[in-house]
Tab-separated table of C-alpha atoms in Angstrom:
chain	number	residue	atom	x	y	z
A	1	MET	CA	-3.878	-13.679	11.620
A	2	SER	CA	-2.180	-16.698	10.077
A	3	THR	CA	1.534	-16.845	9.265
A	4	SER	CA	0.757	-16.782	5.542
A	5	GLU	CA	-1.415	-13.676	5.913
A	6	SER	CA	1.362	-11.839	7.755
A	7	SER	CA	3.666	-12.367	4.767
A	8	GLN	CA	1.128	-11.169	2.192
A	9	ASN	CA	0.595	-7.582	1.099
A	10	VAL	CA	-2.718	-6.019	2.115
A	11	TRP	CA	-3.946	-3.727	-0.666
A	12	PHE	CA	-6.561	-0.986	-0.151
A	13	ILE	CA	-7.933	0.231	-3.488
A	14	THR	CA	-10.356	3.061	-4.215
A	15	GLY	CA	-12.682	3.093	-7.209
A	16	THR	CA	-12.863	-0.626	-8.021
A	17	SER	CA	-16.246	-0.602	-9.754
A	18	SER	CA	-14.694	0.260	-13.126
A	19	GLY	CA	-11.508	1.107	-14.961
A	20	PHE	CA	-8.081	0.275	-13.602
A	21	GLY	CA	-9.430	-0.476	-10.138
A	22	ARG	CA	-11.670	-3.257	-11.383
A	23	ARG	CA	-8.746	-4.828	-13.273
A	24	LEU	CA	-6.380	-4.571	-10.325
A	25	VAL	CA	-8.404	-6.690	-7.917
A	26	PRO	CA	-8.199	-10.072	-9.713
A	27	ILE	CA	-4.556	-9.476	-10.673
A	28	ILE	CA	-3.514	-8.885	-7.070
A	29	LEU	CA	-5.495	-11.870	-5.834
A	30	SER	CA	-3.852	-14.066	-8.475
A	31	ARG	CA	-0.469	-13.145	-6.956
A	32	GLY	CA	-1.588	-14.382	-3.548
A	33	ASP	CA	-2.060	-11.035	-1.796
A	34	LEU	CA	-5.010	-9.694	0.205
A	35	VAL	CA	-7.352	-7.030	-1.181
A	36	ILE	CA	-9.756	-4.526	0.334
A	37	ALA	CA	-11.748	-3.240	-2.634
A	38	THR	CA	-13.840	-0.108	-2.205
A	39	ALA	CA	-16.443	1.618	-4.329
A	40	ARG	CA	-18.917	4.455	-4.003
A	41	THR	CA	-21.701	1.957	-4.769
A	42	VAL	CA	-20.651	-1.208	-2.980
A	43	THR	CA	-23.632	-3.218	-4.251
A	44	LYS	CA	-22.105	-3.079	-7.724
A	45	ILE	CA	-18.884	-4.808	-6.711
A	46	GLN	CA	-20.866	-7.232	-4.552
A	47	GLU	CA	-22.576	-8.687	-7.612
A	48	PRO	CA	-21.687	-12.373	-8.116
A	49	GLY	CA	-18.806	-12.779	-10.533
A	50	PHE	CA	-18.114	-9.047	-10.744
A	51	PHE	CA	-14.343	-9.470	-10.428
A	52	ASN	CA	-14.322	-12.853	-12.185
A	53	ILE	CA	-12.115	-14.532	-9.581
A	54	PRO	CA	-11.863	-18.186	-8.500
A	55	SER	CA	-13.993	-19.029	-5.469
A	56	GLU	CA	-10.926	-19.789	-3.356
A	57	SER	CA	-9.643	-16.236	-3.901
A	58	SER	CA	-12.754	-14.714	-2.321
A	59	GLU	CA	-11.370	-15.550	1.126
A	60	ARG	CA	-8.661	-12.953	0.512
A	61	LEU	CA	-11.068	-10.241	-0.662
A	62	ARG	CA	-13.049	-7.749	1.407
A	63	LEU	CA	-15.512	-5.209	0.006
A	64	LEU	CA	-16.285	-1.825	1.538
A	65	GLN	CA	-18.433	1.148	0.612
A	66	LEU	CA	-16.340	4.294	0.289
A	67	ASP	CA	-17.420	7.611	-1.152
A	68	ILE	CA	-14.110	9.453	-1.340
A	69	ASP	CA	-16.016	12.758	-1.356
A	70	SER	CA	-17.734	11.998	1.962
A	71	GLY	CA	-15.188	13.942	4.016
A	72	VAL	CA	-12.095	12.987	5.955
A	73	ASP	CA	-13.947	11.873	9.102
A	74	ALA	CA	-16.089	9.381	7.184
A	75	ILE	CA	-13.043	8.175	5.259
A	76	LYS	CA	-11.136	7.590	8.497
A	77	GLN	CA	-13.943	5.344	9.737
A	78	VAL	CA	-13.820	3.231	6.576
A	79	VAL	CA	-10.036	2.974	6.777
A	80	LYS	CA	-10.278	1.933	10.428
A	81	GLU	CA	-12.712	-0.815	9.436
A	82	ALA	CA	-10.371	-1.875	6.638
A	83	VAL	CA	-7.398	-2.139	8.985
A	84	GLY	CA	-9.511	-4.336	11.230
A	85	PHE	CA	-9.624	-7.102	8.613
A	86	TRP	CA	-5.927	-8.019	8.617
A	87	GLY	CA	-4.395	-5.515	11.016
A	88	ARG	CA	-2.730	-3.271	8.463
A	89	ILE	CA	-2.693	-1.702	5.010
A	90	ASP	CA	0.541	-2.295	3.113
A	91	VAL	CA	-0.389	-0.791	-0.252
A	92	LEU	CA	-2.788	2.089	-0.887
A	93	VAL	CA	-3.927	2.568	-4.470
A	94	ASN	CA	-5.488	5.985	-5.060
A	95	ASN	CA	-7.432	5.093	-8.184
A	96	ALA	CA	-10.855	6.734	-7.809
A	97	ALA	CA	-11.214	9.808	-10.018
A	98	TRP	CA	-13.428	11.224	-12.725
A	99	ALA	CA	-13.137	13.494	-15.719
A	100	GLN	CA	-15.268	15.870	-17.705
A	101	GLN	CA	-14.072	17.617	-20.820
A	102	GLY	CA	-14.999	21.243	-21.284
A	103	LEU	CA	-13.598	24.577	-22.402
A	104	LEU	CA	-12.229	26.537	-19.467
A	105	GLU	CA	-14.146	29.787	-19.930
A	106	GLU	CA	-17.434	27.960	-20.424
A	107	ALA	CA	-16.926	25.519	-17.559
A	108	GLY	CA	-15.577	28.094	-15.131
A	109	SER	CA	-14.263	27.427	-11.652
A	110	ASP	CA	-17.344	25.494	-10.479
A	111	LEU	CA	-16.497	22.449	-12.593
A	112	VAL	CA	-12.818	22.785	-11.722
A	113	ARG	CA	-13.688	22.660	-8.018
A	114	LYS	CA	-15.867	19.570	-8.464
A	115	ILE	CA	-13.151	17.645	-10.284
A	116	TYR	CA	-10.426	18.812	-7.914
A	117	GLN	CA	-12.567	17.767	-4.950
A	118	SER	CA	-12.527	14.145	-6.078
A	119	ASN	CA	-9.233	13.892	-7.918
A	120	VAL	CA	-7.059	15.974	-5.594
A	121	PHE	CA	-8.580	16.828	-2.217
A	122	SER	CA	-10.363	13.523	-1.630
A	123	MET	CA	-7.308	11.609	-2.818
A	124	LEU	CA	-5.307	13.449	-0.165
A	125	ASP	CA	-8.004	12.722	2.444
A	126	VAL	CA	-7.726	8.995	1.739
A	127	THR	CA	-3.938	9.132	1.840
A	128	THR	CA	-3.740	11.011	5.134
A	129	SER	CA	-6.280	8.604	6.631
A	130	VAL	CA	-4.102	5.601	5.761
A	131	LEU	CA	-0.705	7.111	6.563
A	132	PRO	CA	-0.901	6.849	10.382
A	133	TYR	CA	-1.193	3.062	10.079
A	134	MET	CA	1.739	2.892	7.659
A	135	ARG	CA	3.883	5.152	9.833
A	136	GLU	CA	3.146	2.951	12.825
A	137	LYS	CA	4.444	-0.071	10.903
A	138	ARG	CA	7.306	1.980	9.398
A	139	LYS	CA	6.481	0.470	6.039
A	140	GLY	CA	4.088	0.991	3.158
A	141	THR	CA	3.508	1.832	-0.470
A	142	ILE	CA	1.285	4.557	-1.891
A	143	VAL	CA	0.286	4.184	-5.526
A	144	VAL	CA	-1.136	7.286	-7.178
A	145	ILE	CA	-2.910	6.840	-10.498
A	146	GLY	CA	-2.127	9.963	-12.484
A	147	SER	CA	-2.404	10.483	-16.228
A	148	ARG	CA	-0.234	11.323	-19.214
A	149	THR	CA	-2.697	14.155	-19.880
A	150	SER	CA	-0.925	16.103	-17.139
A	151	TRP	CA	1.975	16.342	-19.581
A	152	MET	CA	-0.224	17.524	-22.484
A	153	PRO	CA	-2.832	20.002	-21.199
A	154	GLU	CA	-2.605	21.916	-24.482
A	155	ASN	CA	-5.531	19.920	-25.897
A	156	PRO	CA	-8.654	22.116	-25.990
A	157	SER	CA	-11.183	20.970	-23.348
A	158	GLY	CA	-8.663	18.781	-21.502
A	159	GLY	CA	-7.223	21.341	-19.126
A	160	ILE	CA	-9.448	20.704	-16.119
A	161	TYR	CA	-8.759	16.983	-15.809
A	162	ALA	CA	-5.125	17.394	-16.870
A	163	SER	CA	-4.462	20.056	-14.255
A	164	SER	CA	-6.001	17.886	-11.530
A	165	LYS	CA	-3.630	15.088	-12.480
A	166	SER	CA	-0.715	17.543	-12.512
A	167	ALA	CA	-1.596	18.358	-8.912
A	168	VAL	CA	-1.758	14.647	-8.108
A	169	ARG	CA	1.729	14.115	-9.522
A	170	THR	CA	3.142	17.030	-7.532
A	171	ILE	CA	1.571	15.764	-4.315
A	172	GLY	CA	3.037	12.338	-4.981
A	173	GLU	CA	6.476	13.832	-5.577
A	174	THR	CA	6.364	15.733	-2.297
A	175	LEU	CA	5.061	12.732	-0.363
A	176	SER	CA	7.946	10.660	-1.696
A	177	VAL	CA	10.448	12.840	0.192
A	178	GLU	CA	8.300	13.511	3.255
A	179	LEU	CA	7.712	9.796	3.860
A	180	VAL	CA	11.122	8.349	3.047
A	181	SER	CA	12.215	8.222	6.711
A	182	PHE	CA	9.202	6.006	7.469
A	183	ASN	CA	10.147	3.519	4.734
A	184	ILE	CA	6.986	4.441	2.812
A	185	ARG	CA	7.368	4.405	-0.961
A	186	VAL	CA	5.380	6.359	-3.543
A	187	LEU	CA	4.646	5.242	-7.097
A	188	ILE	CA	3.149	7.746	-9.548
A	189	VAL	CA	1.513	5.796	-12.368
A	190	GLU	CA	0.871	7.857	-15.505
A	191	PRO	CA	-1.132	5.827	-18.028
A	192	GLY	CA	-1.527	6.874	-21.630
A	193	ALA	CA	-4.525	5.902	-23.751
A	194	PHE	CA	-6.104	2.786	-22.230
A	195	ARG	CA	-9.404	1.206	-23.157
A	196	THR	CA	-11.376	1.557	-19.934
A	197	GLU	CA	-15.005	2.485	-19.449
A	198	GLY	CA	-14.814	5.013	-16.626
A	199	ILE	CA	-13.015	7.975	-18.158
A	200	PHE	CA	-15.681	8.583	-20.816
A	201	ALA	CA	-18.694	8.115	-18.551
A	202	THR	CA	-19.335	11.851	-18.208
A	203	PRO	CA	-20.520	13.775	-21.290
A	204	PHE	CA	-18.767	16.841	-22.657
A	205	PHE	CA	-19.611	20.046	-20.746
A	206	LEU	CA	-22.104	21.932	-22.931
A	207	GLU	CA	-23.646	24.406	-20.497
A	208	ASN	CA	-22.906	28.124	-20.789
A	209	GLN	CA	-21.966	27.913	-24.468
A	210	ILE	CA	-20.171	31.005	-25.759
A	211	PRO	CA	-20.667	31.542	-29.533
A	212	ASP	CA	-17.041	32.588	-30.049
A	213	TYR	CA	-16.039	29.044	-29.113
A	214	ASP	CA	-18.562	27.202	-31.312
A	215	GLU	CA	-16.027	25.970	-33.857
A	216	LEU	CA	-13.402	25.006	-31.276
A	217	ARG	CA	-15.975	23.316	-29.039
A	218	THR	CA	-17.405	21.303	-31.927
A	219	SER	CA	-13.993	20.019	-32.997
A	220	ALA	CA	-12.919	19.300	-29.409
A	221	GLN	CA	-16.135	17.399	-28.706
A	222	ALA	CA	-15.807	15.398	-31.921
A	223	PHE	CA	-12.239	14.441	-31.025
A	224	TYR	CA	-13.284	13.478	-27.495
A	225	ASN	CA	-16.176	11.341	-28.744
A	226	SER	CA	-13.965	9.588	-31.293
A	227	ILE	CA	-11.454	8.262	-28.773
A	228	ASN	CA	-13.496	5.757	-26.797
A	229	GLY	CA	-12.964	2.211	-28.012
A	230	THR	CA	-9.914	3.075	-30.097
A	231	GLN	CA	-7.306	3.262	-27.328
A	232	LYS	CA	-4.438	0.823	-27.823
A	233	GLY	CA	-3.638	0.340	-24.146
A	234	ASP	CA	-4.783	-2.899	-22.489
A	235	PRO	CA	-5.754	-2.006	-18.895
A	236	VAL	CA	-5.075	-5.548	-17.688
A	237	LYS	CA	-1.498	-5.436	-18.989
A	238	GLY	CA	-1.082	-1.978	-17.497
A	239	MET	CA	-2.173	-3.080	-14.046
A	240	GLU	CA	-0.065	-6.245	-14.293
A	241	ALA	CA	2.916	-3.901	-14.645
A	242	VAL	CA	1.863	-1.927	-11.559
A	243	VAL	CA	1.614	-5.091	-9.471
A	244	ASP	CA	4.990	-6.242	-10.810
A	245	VAL	CA	6.584	-2.998	-9.623
A	246	VAL	CA	4.970	-3.012	-6.183
A	247	ARG	CA	5.896	-6.652	-5.587
A	248	GLY	CA	9.318	-6.358	-7.253
A	249	GLU	CA	8.743	-9.285	-9.565
A	250	GLY	CA	8.086	-10.092	-13.214
A	251	ARG	CA	9.109	-7.224	-15.471
A	252	ALA	CA	10.222	-5.199	-12.432
A	253	SER	CA	12.532	-7.888	-11.078
A	254	GLY	CA	16.024	-6.545	-10.438
A	255	LYS	CA	15.080	-2.932	-11.193
A	256	ALA	CA	15.394	0.001	-8.794
A	257	TRP	CA	12.187	1.477	-7.400
A	258	PRO	CA	10.797	4.103	-9.820
A	259	LEU	CA	8.996	7.148	-8.492
A	260	TYR	CA	7.311	7.434	-11.896
A	261	LEU	CA	5.733	4.701	-14.001
A	262	PRO	CA	4.487	5.957	-17.381
A	263	LEU	CA	2.403	3.283	-19.091
A	264	GLY	CA	2.010	2.941	-22.839
A	265	VAL	CA	3.722	4.340	-25.909
A	266	ALA	CA	1.373	7.347	-25.873
A	267	ALA	CA	2.546	8.270	-22.379
A	268	GLU	CA	6.184	7.789	-23.312
A	269	THR	CA	5.862	9.920	-26.450
A	270	THR	CA	3.980	12.697	-24.670
A	271	ILE	CA	6.489	12.931	-21.829
A	272	ARG	CA	9.477	12.873	-24.183
A	273	ASP	CA	7.914	15.623	-26.302
A	274	LYS	CA	7.291	17.852	-23.276
A	275	CYS	CA	10.821	17.340	-21.953
A	276	GLN	CA	12.312	18.138	-25.362
A	277	ARG	CA	10.207	21.294	-25.635
A	278	MET	CA	11.354	22.460	-22.215
A	279	MET	CA	14.994	21.721	-23.033
A	280	GLY	CA	14.561	23.749	-26.211
A	281	VAL	CA	13.213	26.718	-24.249
A	282	LEU	CA	16.068	26.476	-21.741
A	283	GLY	CA	18.577	26.507	-24.573
A	284	GLU	CA	17.091	29.267	-26.717
A	285	TRP	CA	16.267	31.550	-23.789
A	286	GLN	CA	19.258	30.777	-21.596
A	287	ASP	CA	20.634	34.337	-21.748
A	288	VAL	CA	17.321	35.794	-20.584
A	289	ILE	CA	16.705	33.085	-17.995
A	290	ARG	CA	20.076	33.639	-16.329
A	291	ASP	CA	20.269	37.437	-16.516
A	292	VAL	CA	17.932	38.269	-13.632
A	293	ASN	CA	20.168	38.200	-10.549
A	294	PHE	CA	21.307	41.268	-8.606
A	295	ASP	CA	24.396	42.892	-10.111
A	296	GLN	CA	27.514	42.033	-8.143
């Protein structure tokens, strides 16, 4: 390993064939760091010009096939191969995830399990596969791509994906305290409405239709179908902000490390609204909330 490589961050990113992952790769390379990009279908990211990077940057890019749902043993083998490139992983970006909208009673627990498998359990498998290498170095950064939907699960049909991202946030919060003694940081990124292709790739769940829900399902599906292409968030700008924070430069220069990074006005508004609602409940119901202890 050259002296320059030892001073560069080595990034390991899941789900780089679309969405935020695809945007991250060229941004990181433009900052001079090293990237290990993974995808379920590696031939897609191997296509010439896929990441639209200068030819000289390709020397700092490695591509690996990784199906995050393949099980922890298979993931460990891929991570071991990744570490072999430059001897370490400095930054893990848990980006790979998927979503399907559907009403909870119609979708049932089967769909919940499928989404949780990828978004929660497999994310944790990747993280625990990388952590031994970070602990050995006593240094590292784990980036978890969450979602502002975890703060607004009240939307009909959005509860399955939103709840998976709520779990992701909670896991990230716990990891942040469990890993602090190893000098491993956690960043929970919670994007709002961004114009990416991946999130709308799966059609609305329409199996097991229950007539009582016909009106609600129709309106929820229409709302879901109307969103794509209208989002105001620029995914490139969003991922530029993430790289700024991890590297402590640009817009993050001089700022303390944030455990949370909401991205976009939609995310900010949603989180503020939820916090205000909770503060309202705590105020209005304070007498009930506090009057549950044993009598002295």
